[in-house]
Coordinates of C-alpha atoms and ligand atoms in Angstrom, one line a residue:
M433 CA -9.2 -6.3 30.4
E434 CA -5.8 -7.9 30.5
G435 CA -4.3 -11.1 29.3
R436 CA -0.7 -12.3 29.3
M437 CA 0.6 -15.3 27.4
P438 CA 4.1 -16.8 27.5
D439 CA 6.4 -15.4 24.8
L440 CA 5.5 -17.3 21.7
P441 CA 6.8 -16.7 18.2
S442 CA 4.9 -13.8 16.7
H443 CA 2.8 -14.6 13.6
R444 CA 3.9 -13.5 10.1
G445 CA 4.0 -9.8 10.0
I446 CA 6.3 -8.4 7.4
H447 CA 4.4 -5.9 5.3
A448 CA 5.0 -6.0 1.5
G449 CA 5.6 -2.6 0.0
I450 CA 8.0 0.3 0.0
P451 CA 8.9 2.2 3.2
P452 CA 7.2 5.6 3.5
L453 CA 10.4 7.8 3.1
T454 CA 11.6 5.8 0.1
L455 CA 8.2 5.9 -1.4
A456 CA 8.1 9.8 -1.0
L457 CA 11.5 10.1 -2.6
I458 CA 10.6 7.8 -5.5
Y459 CA 7.4 9.9 -6.0
I460 CA 9.3 13.2 -6.0
G461 CA 12.0 11.6 -8.3
A462 CA 9.3 10.4 -10.8
V463 CA 7.5 13.7 -10.9
V464 CA 10.8 15.7 -11.4
L465 CA 12.3 13.2 -13.9
P466 CA 10.9 14.8 -17.1
L467 CA 12.1 18.2 -15.9
A468 CA 15.5 16.9 -15.1
L469 CA 15.7 15.4 -18.6
A470 CA 14.6 18.7 -20.2
A471 CA 17.3 20.6 -18.2
L472 CA 19.9 18.0 -19.2
L473 CA 19.0 18.2 -22.9
G474 CA 19.0 22.0 -22.7
E475 CA 15.3 22.1 -23.8
T476 CA 14.6 25.3 -21.9
H477 CA 13.1 28.7 -22.5
R478 CA 14.6 32.2 -22.2
Q479 CA 11.6 33.9 -20.4
V480 CA 11.5 33.0 -16.7
T481 CA 7.7 32.9 -16.6
V482 CA 7.5 30.6 -19.6
Q483 CA 10.2 28.4 -18.0
L484 CA 8.3 28.3 -14.8
G485 CA 5.0 27.6 -16.7
A486 CA 6.6 24.7 -18.5
A487 CA 7.9 23.3 -15.2
A488 CA 4.4 23.7 -13.6
G489 CA 2.9 21.9 -16.6
S490 CA 5.4 19.1 -16.4
I491 CA 4.9 18.6 -12.7
S492 CA 1.1 18.6 -13.1
A493 CA 1.2 16.1 -15.9
A494 CA 3.5 13.7 -14.0
M495 CA 1.3 14.0 -10.9
I496 CA -1.8 13.2 -12.9
L497 CA -0.2 10.1 -14.4
L498 CA 1.0 8.9 -11.0
Q499 CA -2.6 9.1 -9.7
M500 CA -3.2 6.0 -11.7
I501 CA -1.1 3.9 -9.4
S502 CA -1.8 5.6 -6.1
S503 CA -5.2 4.0 -5.9
G504 CA -4.4 1.5 -3.1
R505 CA -4.5 -1.5 -5.5
F506 CA -0.8 -2.1 -5.6
E507 CA 0.4 -3.9 -2.5
A508 CA 4.0 -3.9 -3.8
V509 CA 3.9 -0.1 -3.8
S510 CA 1.6 0.9 -1.0
G511 CA 1.4 -2.2 1.2
R512 CA 3.7 -0.7 3.8
I513 CA 1.9 2.6 4.2
G514 CA -1.6 1.2 4.0
I515 CA -4.8 2.1 2.2
D516 CA -5.7 5.0 4.5
I517 CA -2.6 7.0 3.8
T518 CA -2.5 5.9 0.1
M519 CA -6.1 7.1 -0.4
A520 CA -5.4 10.3 1.6
F521 CA -2.4 11.1 -0.7
H522 CA -4.5 10.3 -3.8
K523 CA -7.1 12.7 -2.5
W524 CA -4.7 15.5 -1.8
A525 CA -2.4 15.1 -4.8
A526 CA -5.3 15.6 -7.2
P527 CA -6.1 19.2 -6.2
M528 CA -2.4 19.9 -6.1
A529 CA -2.0 18.6 -9.7
L530 CA -4.9 21.0 -10.6
A531 CA -3.1 23.9 -8.8
F532 CA 0.1 23.2 -10.8
A533 CA -2.0 23.0 -14.0
L534 CA -3.6 26.3 -13.3
A535 CA -0.2 27.8 -12.5
H536 CA 1.0 26.4 -15.9
V537 CA -1.7 28.3 -17.7
A538 CA -1.3 31.5 -15.6
L539 CA 2.5 31.6 -16.1
L540 CA 2.2 30.9 -19.8
I541 CA -0.1 33.9 -20.1
G542 CA 2.6 35.8 -18.1
L543 CA 2.7 39.1 -16.3
P544 CA 1.2 42.4 -17.5
D545 CA 3.7 44.4 -19.5
P546 CA 3.1 48.2 -19.7
D547 CA 5.0 48.4 -23.1
R548 CA 2.7 45.7 -24.6
P549 CA -0.8 46.2 -23.1
N550 CA -2.5 43.7 -25.5
R551 CA -0.1 40.9 -24.8
L552 CA -2.0 39.3 -21.9
A553 CA -5.3 39.4 -23.7
R554 CA -3.7 38.0 -26.9
R555 CA -2.1 35.1 -25.1
F556 CA -5.3 34.4 -23.1
A557 CA -7.3 34.3 -26.4
T558 CA -4.7 31.9 -27.9
L559 CA -5.1 29.5 -25.0
M560 CA -8.8 29.7 -25.1
T561 CA -9.3 29.4 -28.8
A562 CA -6.3 27.9 -30.6
E563 CA -7.4 24.8 -32.3
R564 CA -4.3 22.8 -31.6
L565 CA -4.9 23.3 -27.8
W566 CA -8.2 21.5 -27.7
D567 CA -6.7 18.6 -25.8
A568 CA -5.2 21.0 -23.2
R569 CA -8.5 22.8 -22.6
L570 CA -10.4 19.5 -22.3
A571 CA -7.8 18.1 -20.0
L572 CA -8.0 21.1 -17.7
I573 CA -11.8 20.9 -17.6
L574 CA -11.8 17.2 -17.0
L575 CA -9.2 17.4 -14.2
A576 CA -11.3 20.2 -12.5
L577 CA -14.4 18.0 -12.9
L578 CA -12.7 14.9 -11.5
V579 CA -11.3 16.8 -8.5
G580 CA -14.6 18.6 -7.8
L581 CA -16.8 15.5 -8.1
A582 CA -14.4 13.5 -5.9
L583 CA -14.5 16.2 -3.2
L584 CA -18.3 16.4 -3.4
R585 CA -18.8 12.7 -3.7
D586 CA -20.6 12.1 -0.4
R587 CA -23.1 14.8 -1.3
L588 CA -23.8 13.7 -4.9
P589 CA -27.2 12.1 -5.6
V590 CA -25.6 9.2 -7.5
R591 CA -24.7 5.7 -6.5
Y592 CA -21.1 5.1 -5.4
Q593 CA -20.6 2.6 -8.3
I594 CA -21.7 5.2 -10.8
W595 CA -19.3 7.7 -9.4
R596 CA -16.5 5.1 -9.2
G597 CA -17.0 4.0 -12.8
S598 CA -17.1 7.6 -14.1
H599 CA -14.0 8.5 -12.1
A600 CA -12.0 5.6 -13.6
L601 CA -13.1 6.3 -17.2
G602 CA -12.5 10.1 -16.7
A603 CA -9.0 9.3 -15.3
L604 CA -8.2 7.2 -18.3
A605 CA -9.5 9.9 -20.7
L606 CA -7.4 12.5 -18.8
V607 CA -4.2 10.5 -19.2
G608 CA -4.9 10.3 -23.0
L609 CA -5.5 14.0 -23.2
V610 CA -2.5 14.9 -21.1
L611 CA -0.3 12.7 -23.2
A612 CA -1.7 14.1 -26.5
H613 CA -1.1 17.7 -25.2
L614 CA 2.5 16.9 -24.2
V615 CA 3.4 15.2 -27.4
T616 CA 1.7 17.5 -29.8
D617 CA 2.0 20.9 -28.1
G618 CA 4.8 20.4 -25.6
L619 CA 7.6 21.3 -28.0
L620 CA 9.4 18.1 -26.8
G621 CA 12.4 16.6 -28.4
P622 CA 12.2 12.8 -29.3
A623 CA 13.8 11.8 -26.0
R624 CA 11.3 13.6 -23.9
A625 CA 8.4 12.5 -26.1
A626 CA 9.5 8.9 -25.6
L627 CA 9.9 9.5 -21.8
W628 CA 6.4 10.8 -21.5
T629 CA 4.9 8.0 -23.6
G630 CA 6.7 5.4 -21.6
F631 CA 5.7 7.1 -18.3
A632 CA 2.0 7.1 -19.4
A633 CA 2.2 3.4 -20.4
A634 CA 4.0 2.5 -17.2
V635 CA 1.2 3.9 -15.0
T636 CA -1.8 3.0 -17.1
L637 CA -1.0 -0.6 -18.0
P638 CA -0.7 -1.8 -14.4
A639 CA -3.9 0.0 -13.5
L640 CA -5.7 -1.6 -16.5
W641 CA -4.2 -5.0 -15.6
V642 CA -5.7 -4.9 -12.1
Y643 CA -9.2 -4.6 -13.6
A644 CA -8.5 -6.9 -16.6
R645 CA -7.3 -9.6 -14.3
R646 CA -10.5 -9.4 -12.4
L647 CA -12.6 -9.8 -15.5
T648 CA -10.7 -12.7 -16.9
R649 CA -10.2 -14.6 -13.6
P650 CA -11.3 -18.2 -13.8
R651 CA -14.4 -19.0 -11.9
S652 CA -12.5 -21.6 -9.9
E653 CA -10.9 -18.8 -8.0
C654 CA -14.3 -17.7 -6.6
W655 CA -15.4 -18.5 -3.1
T656 CA -18.9 -19.4 -2.2
V657 CA -21.2 -18.3 0.6
A658 CA -21.3 -21.1 3.2
S659 CA -23.7 -19.2 5.5
L660 CA -25.2 -15.8 6.0
R661 CA -26.9 -14.6 9.2
R662 CA -27.8 -11.4 10.9
V663 CA -25.7 -11.2 14.1
T664 CA -27.2 -7.8 15.0
P665 CA -30.2 -5.9 13.5
R666 CA -27.7 -4.2 11.0
I667 CA -24.7 -6.5 10.9
H668 CA -24.5 -9.7 8.8
E669 CA -22.0 -12.5 9.3
M670 CA -20.9 -13.9 6.0
L671 CA -18.9 -17.2 6.1
L672 CA -17.1 -18.0 2.8
E673 CA -15.5 -21.2 1.8
N674 CA -13.3 -22.2 -1.1
P675 CA -14.7 -25.1 -3.1
H676 CA -11.1 -26.2 -3.7
G677 CA -10.2 -26.1 -0.1
D678 CA -7.8 -23.2 -0.6
S679 CA -7.3 -20.8 2.2
L680 CA -6.3 -17.1 2.0
D681 CA -2.8 -16.2 3.2
F682 CA -3.4 -13.0 5.2
R683 CA -2.4 -11.1 8.3
P684 CA -5.0 -10.3 10.9
G685 CA -6.3 -6.8 10.3
Q686 CA -6.1 -7.0 6.5
F687 CA -9.1 -6.7 4.2
V688 CA -10.4 -8.1 0.9
W689 CA -12.3 -6.7 -2.1
A690 CA -15.4 -8.9 -2.3
S691 CA -17.7 -9.1 -5.3
V692 CA -20.8 -11.0 -4.5
G693 CA -23.0 -12.9 -7.0
G694 CA -20.6 -13.6 -9.9
Q695 CA -20.3 -9.9 -10.7
R696 CA -17.1 -9.7 -12.6
L697 CA -17.1 -6.0 -13.3
P698 CA -14.7 -4.5 -10.7
L699 CA -17.1 -1.7 -10.0
H700 CA -19.1 -4.2 -8.0
D701 CA -16.5 -5.1 -5.5
H702 CA -16.5 -3.8 -1.9
P703 CA -13.7 -3.7 0.7
F704 CA -14.4 -5.7 3.9
S705 CA -12.0 -6.5 6.7
I706 CA -11.5 -10.2 7.4
A707 CA -13.0 -11.1 10.8
S708 CA -11.6 -14.6 11.1
A709 CA -8.1 -15.8 11.9
P710 CA -5.6 -16.8 9.2
G711 CA -5.9 -20.5 8.4
A712 CA -9.4 -20.8 9.7
P713 CA -11.4 -23.2 7.5
Q714 CA -13.9 -20.4 6.5
L715 CA -13.3 -16.8 5.8
R716 CA -15.6 -14.6 7.9
L717 CA -16.8 -11.1 6.9
L718 CA -18.9 -8.9 9.2
I719 CA -20.9 -6.6 7.0
Q720 CA -22.9 -3.6 8.3
E721 CA -25.8 -2.2 6.3
A722 CA -24.6 1.1 4.8
G723 CA -26.0 1.4 1.3
D724 CA -27.6 -0.4 -1.6
F725 CA -25.3 -3.5 -1.7
T726 CA -24.9 -4.0 2.0
S727 CA -28.7 -3.6 2.5
S728 CA -29.5 -6.3 0.0
L729 CA -27.7 -9.2 1.7
D730 CA -30.8 -10.9 2.9
A731 CA -31.4 -12.0 -0.7
V732 CA -28.0 -13.7 -0.9
E733 CA -28.3 -17.5 -0.8
P734 CA -25.8 -20.0 0.5
G735 CA -23.7 -21.3 -2.5
T736 CA -23.6 -17.8 -4.1
R737 CA -20.2 -17.1 -5.7
V738 CA -18.0 -14.4 -4.2
A739 CA -14.9 -13.2 -6.0
I740 CA -12.2 -12.3 -3.4
D741 CA -9.3 -10.1 -4.3
G742 CA -6.8 -9.8 -1.5
P743 CA -5.5 -9.7 1.0
H744 CA -4.8 -5.9 1.1
G745 CA -3.9 -3.3 3.7
S746 CA -1.3 -2.8 6.4
F747 CA -3.6 -2.5 9.4
G748 CA -2.5 -4.9 12.1
P749 CA 0.0 -5.4 15.0
S750 CA 3.6 -5.0 14.2
D751 CA 6.3 -7.4 15.2
A752 CA 8.1 -4.8 17.3
P753 CA 8.7 -5.7 20.9
R754 CA 6.1 -4.1 23.1
D755 CA 4.8 -4.1 26.6
G756 CA 1.2 -4.1 25.8
L757 CA -1.2 -4.3 22.9
V758 CA -4.5 -2.3 23.2
L759 CA -7.3 -3.3 20.8
I760 CA -10.2 -0.9 20.5
A761 CA -13.3 -1.5 18.3
G762 CA -16.3 0.7 17.6
G763 CA -19.2 -0.5 15.6
V764 CA -18.4 -2.8 12.7
G765 CA -14.8 -2.0 13.3
I766 CA -14.9 -5.1 15.5
A767 CA -14.3 -7.1 12.3
P768 CA -10.4 -6.8 12.0
I769 CA -10.1 -6.7 15.8
L770 CA -11.9 -10.0 16.1
S771 CA -9.5 -11.5 13.6
M772 CA -6.6 -10.3 15.8
L773 CA -8.2 -11.7 19.0
E774 CA -8.8 -15.1 17.4
T775 CA -5.3 -15.2 16.1
F776 CA -3.8 -14.3 19.4
A777 CA -6.0 -16.9 21.2
R778 CA -4.8 -19.6 18.8
D779 CA -1.1 -18.6 18.4
G780 CA -0.5 -16.7 21.7
C781 CA 0.4 -13.1 22.3
A782 CA 3.9 -12.1 23.5
C783 CA 2.6 -9.1 25.4
R784 CA -0.2 -7.9 27.7
L785 CA -3.4 -7.5 25.8
R786 CA -6.3 -5.1 26.5
F787 CA -9.6 -4.9 24.6
A788 CA -12.4 -2.4 24.5
Y789 CA -15.5 -2.5 22.3
A790 CA -18.0 0.4 22.0
M791 CA -21.4 0.7 20.4
H792 CA -23.9 3.5 20.3
D793 CA -26.6 1.0 21.1
S794 CA -25.7 -2.2 22.9
R795 CA -28.3 -4.1 20.8
D796 CA -26.0 -3.5 17.8
M797 CA -23.0 -5.2 19.5
I798 CA -22.1 -8.6 17.9
P799 CA -23.0 -11.4 20.3
A800 CA -20.6 -11.9 23.1
A801 CA -20.3 -15.5 22.1
M802 CA -18.3 -14.4 19.1
F803 CA -15.5 -12.8 21.1
R804 CA -15.8 -14.5 24.6
P805 CA -14.0 -17.7 23.7
A806 CA -10.9 -15.9 22.5
L807 CA -10.9 -13.5 25.5
A808 CA -11.3 -16.5 27.9
T809 CA -8.3 -18.2 26.3
L810 CA -6.3 -15.0 26.6
G811 CA -7.5 -14.2 30.1
V812 CA -8.7 -10.7 28.9
T813 CA -11.7 -9.0 30.5
P814 CA -13.4 -6.7 27.9
L815 CA -14.2 -3.1 28.5
L816 CA -17.6 -2.7 26.9
T817 CA -19.5 0.5 26.6
A818 CA -22.7 1.7 24.9
S819 CA -24.5 5.1 25.0
R820 CA -27.9 3.4 24.8
N821 CA -29.4 0.3 26.4
A822 CA -26.3 -0.3 28.6
G823 CA -26.5 -2.7 31.5
G824 CA -24.9 -5.8 32.9
E825 CA -21.2 -5.8 31.9
I826 CA -21.8 -3.1 29.3
A827 CA -21.1 0.3 30.9
Q828 CA -23.1 3.4 30.0
G829 CA -21.3 6.0 28.0
R830 CA -18.6 6.4 25.3
L831 CA -15.0 5.6 25.2
G832 CA -13.1 8.6 26.5
E833 CA -10.1 9.6 28.6
A834 CA -11.2 7.6 31.7
Q835 CA -11.5 4.4 29.7
M836 CA -8.2 5.0 27.9
K837 CA -6.5 5.4 31.4
L838 CA -8.1 2.1 32.4
L839 CA -6.8 0.3 29.3
L840 CA -3.3 1.7 29.9
D841 CA -3.3 1.0 33.6
G842 CA -0.1 -0.8 34.6
L843 CA 1.5 -0.5 31.1
D844 CA 4.3 1.7 30.0
P845 CA 2.5 4.0 27.5
K846 CA 5.7 4.4 25.5
R847 CA 5.9 0.7 24.9
V848 CA 2.3 0.1 24.1
E849 CA 0.9 -0.5 20.6
V850 CA -2.7 0.5 19.9
M851 CA -5.1 -0.8 17.1
I852 CA -8.3 1.2 16.7
C853 CA -11.0 0.4 14.2
G854 CA -14.4 2.2 14.2
P855 CA -16.2 5.4 13.2
G856 CA -13.8 8.2 12.1
P857 CA -14.6 10.6 15.0
L858 CA -14.0 7.8 17.6
M859 CA -10.6 6.9 16.1
T860 CA -9.4 10.5 15.8
T861 CA -10.5 11.5 19.4
L862 CA -9.1 8.4 21.0
T863 CA -5.8 8.8 19.1
D864 CA -5.3 12.3 20.5
T865 CA -6.4 11.2 24.0
L866 CA -4.0 8.2 24.0
N867 CA -1.2 10.5 22.7
D868 CA -2.0 12.9 25.6
L869 CA -1.6 9.9 27.9
G870 CA 1.9 9.2 26.6
V871 CA 1.4 6.7 23.7
P872 CA 3.6 7.8 20.8
L873 CA 1.6 8.6 17.6
S874 CA 3.7 6.1 15.7
H875 CA 2.4 3.3 18.0
I876 CA -1.3 4.1 17.3
H877 CA -2.7 2.5 14.2
Y878 CA -6.2 2.9 12.8
E879 CA -8.2 1.9 9.7
R880 CA -10.8 4.0 8.1
F881 CA -13.8 2.3 6.5
S882 CA -14.8 5.5 4.6
Y883 CA -12.7 8.0 2.7
G884 CA -15.2 10.9 3.1
S885 CA -14.2 14.0 4.9
G886 CA -14.2 13.9 8.7
P887 CA -12.2 15.1 11.8
L888 CA -8.5 14.7 11.7
S889 CA -6.3 13.4 14.5
R890 CA -2.9 14.7 15.4
K891 CA -1.5 11.7 13.5
D892 CA -3.5 12.7 10.4
H893 CA -2.0 16.2 10.8
R894 CA 1.4 14.8 10.9
I895 CA 0.7 12.7 7.7
M896 CA -0.7 15.9 6.0
A897 CA 2.6 17.7 7.0
G898 CA 4.4 14.9 5.2
F899 CA 2.3 15.4 2.1
A900 CA 2.8 19.2 2.3
T901 CA 6.6 18.6 2.4
I902 CA 6.4 16.5 -0.8
F903 CA 4.3 19.2 -2.6
A904 CA 6.7 21.9 -1.3
A905 CA 9.7 19.9 -2.7
L906 CA 7.9 19.8 -6.1
A907 CA 7.4 23.6 -6.0
A908 CA 11.1 24.0 -5.1
A909 CA 12.0 21.8 -8.1
M910 CA 9.9 24.1 -10.3
A911 CA 11.6 27.2 -9.0
L912 CA 15.0 25.5 -9.5
Y913 CA 14.2 24.7 -13.1
S914 CA 13.5 28.4 -13.8
L915 CA 17.2 29.1 -12.9
V916 CA 18.6 26.5 -15.4
Ligands
FAD1831 C1 -10.4 -0.9 4.2 C2 -11.9 -1.0 4.4 C3 -12.4 -2.0 5.2 C4 -13.8 -2.1 5.4 N1 -14.2 -3.2 6.2 C5 -15.6 -3.3 6.4 C6 -16.1 -4.3 7.2 O1 -15.4 -5.2 7.7 N2 -17.4 -4.3 7.4 C7 -18.3 -3.4 6.9 O2 -19.5 -3.5 7.1 N3 -17.8 -2.4 6.1 C8 -16.5 -2.3 5.9 N4 -16.0 -1.3 5.1 C9 -17.0 -0.3 4.5 C10 -17.7 -1.0 3.3 O3 -16.8 -1.2 2.3 C11 -18.8 -0.1 2.8 O4 -19.7 0.1 3.8 C12 -19.6 -0.8 1.7 O5 -18.7 -0.9 0.6 C13 -20.8 0.0 1.3 O6 -21.4 -0.5 0.1 P1 -22.9 -0.2 -0.3 O7 -23.1 -0.4 -1.7 O8 -23.8 -0.9 0.6 O9 -23.1 1.3 0.1 P2 -22.9 2.6 -0.8 O10 -24.0 3.5 -0.6 O11 -22.5 2.2 -2.2 O12 -21.6 3.2 -0.1 C14 -21.6 3.8 1.2 C15 -20.2 4.3 1.4 O13 -19.3 3.2 1.5 C16 -18.1 3.5 0.9 N5 -17.9 2.5 -0.3 C17 -18.9 1.9 -1.0 N6 -18.4 1.1 -1.9 C18 -17.0 1.2 -1.8 C19 -15.9 0.7 -2.5 N7 -16.1 -0.1 -3.5 N8 -14.7 1.1 -2.1 C20 -14.5 1.9 -1.0 N9 -15.5 2.5 -0.3 C21 -16.7 2.1 -0.7 C22 -18.2 4.9 0.4 O14 -17.6 5.8 1.3 C23 -19.7 5.2 0.3 O15 -20.0 6.5 0.4 C24 -14.7 -1.2 4.8 C25 -14.1 -0.2 4.1 C26 -12.8 -0.1 3.8 C27 -12.2 1.1 3.0

């Protein structure tokens, strides 16, 4: 399981993007900015509930706008925190924006007043029927629909692409409606109207640019399929080459958006981890059959064009000094781990390396010939497990506490870094187990291949607590505004 190489210079490993705390502060600042300007300009209301309602509406609107750039496509913004956390935040910020929008409506209706018993019903009727508020009503319905459909996505009987396309178009329409509501009904002065218009443009144009760039990209930027073969009954190895001899500059562990077959519409791209080492003559993807696209790969011929957008993601070993590096792969999660193994085999690894690979059925493991040469160079013995058809060097069972102890044996758990990639439940269970064995949560990194719901690890709970702090800060800003 172990290999030690002489200390060699570590490979490139500086992540682009903004550090998490700075990013959180920028987010809070951007959401609160329109409120701060309103307070500064004295554009406030006398009634506390109306004042709170206006604040809730402003916060909701800003959160909705910022959803456009928290989609994981902007490495310069989210490259440091990675796509997992970016998408988790995107997922949680949407229902929070809806909650603030509902609070906006409820607070504008106000509290019951015994002296004016009809007031509530009158205000409610105005919000429901006033012609000028059509954009607000539509925006609220659309926001609720987008949130609901995203939460239920895995259970919807529609193709992922259809959901994705409708989500993007719905989000664009929502931004338009929110801006229309703010500018026409928001009783804004010219400075605030200009701020909101600039805000909407600043988030929408980069999001549109990401997709427009994909549509207009010259064909010469496309890669082609050099070969495609099944390496297990359900996993294909796709080797890509660049007709111009260009290589992709990436860090092991990163992924690309691949669009196979000259499809330019960005709805057709899929994220896949790179399974080869940086600088290798061909780019390797390991693709497991999961749905319509991945199950149709047998029809892809060598020479087929593949548009590659990347690299993306922050998954991968850090440059921090460490005692040991533990690499754990489950299922097709072997893809980014293989890239790391091959890179270390070529460039050297400055710490002790351990490797485990688990599969439900050993017949679904990629051929040993694909990882053996790297392990032999590194002097690492793999820990292989399978629940079915184990035998030979593949132990019967799953990865659990006993195996984690084995992987950590002889290492100082506090100075170990762990990379896990595999099914969600495997990653969350092993994260908690390794943490119980003394590995700090900040040293354990994993990459999810699906953003659907699933079990959460202690690390996920910590991240959620960070999100909750951001939302609490926004609620506090809302309360503070009512005191102005
Ligand atoms: C960062 C990352 C790295 C990944 N690396 C690999 C890899 O190396 N090998 C591998 O086999 N799989 C990988 N995946 C998963 C892979 O992207 C999906 O299995 C694939 O896109 C499914 O497409 P489909 O049309 O066959 O199935 P569908 O039925 O369309 O989708 C099945 C599920 O895959 C996910 N998915 C589909 N399309 C997308 C998309 N465009 N963006 C995000 N999620 C999508 C959704 O959760 C969906 O429910 C990775 C996913 C992510 C997020």
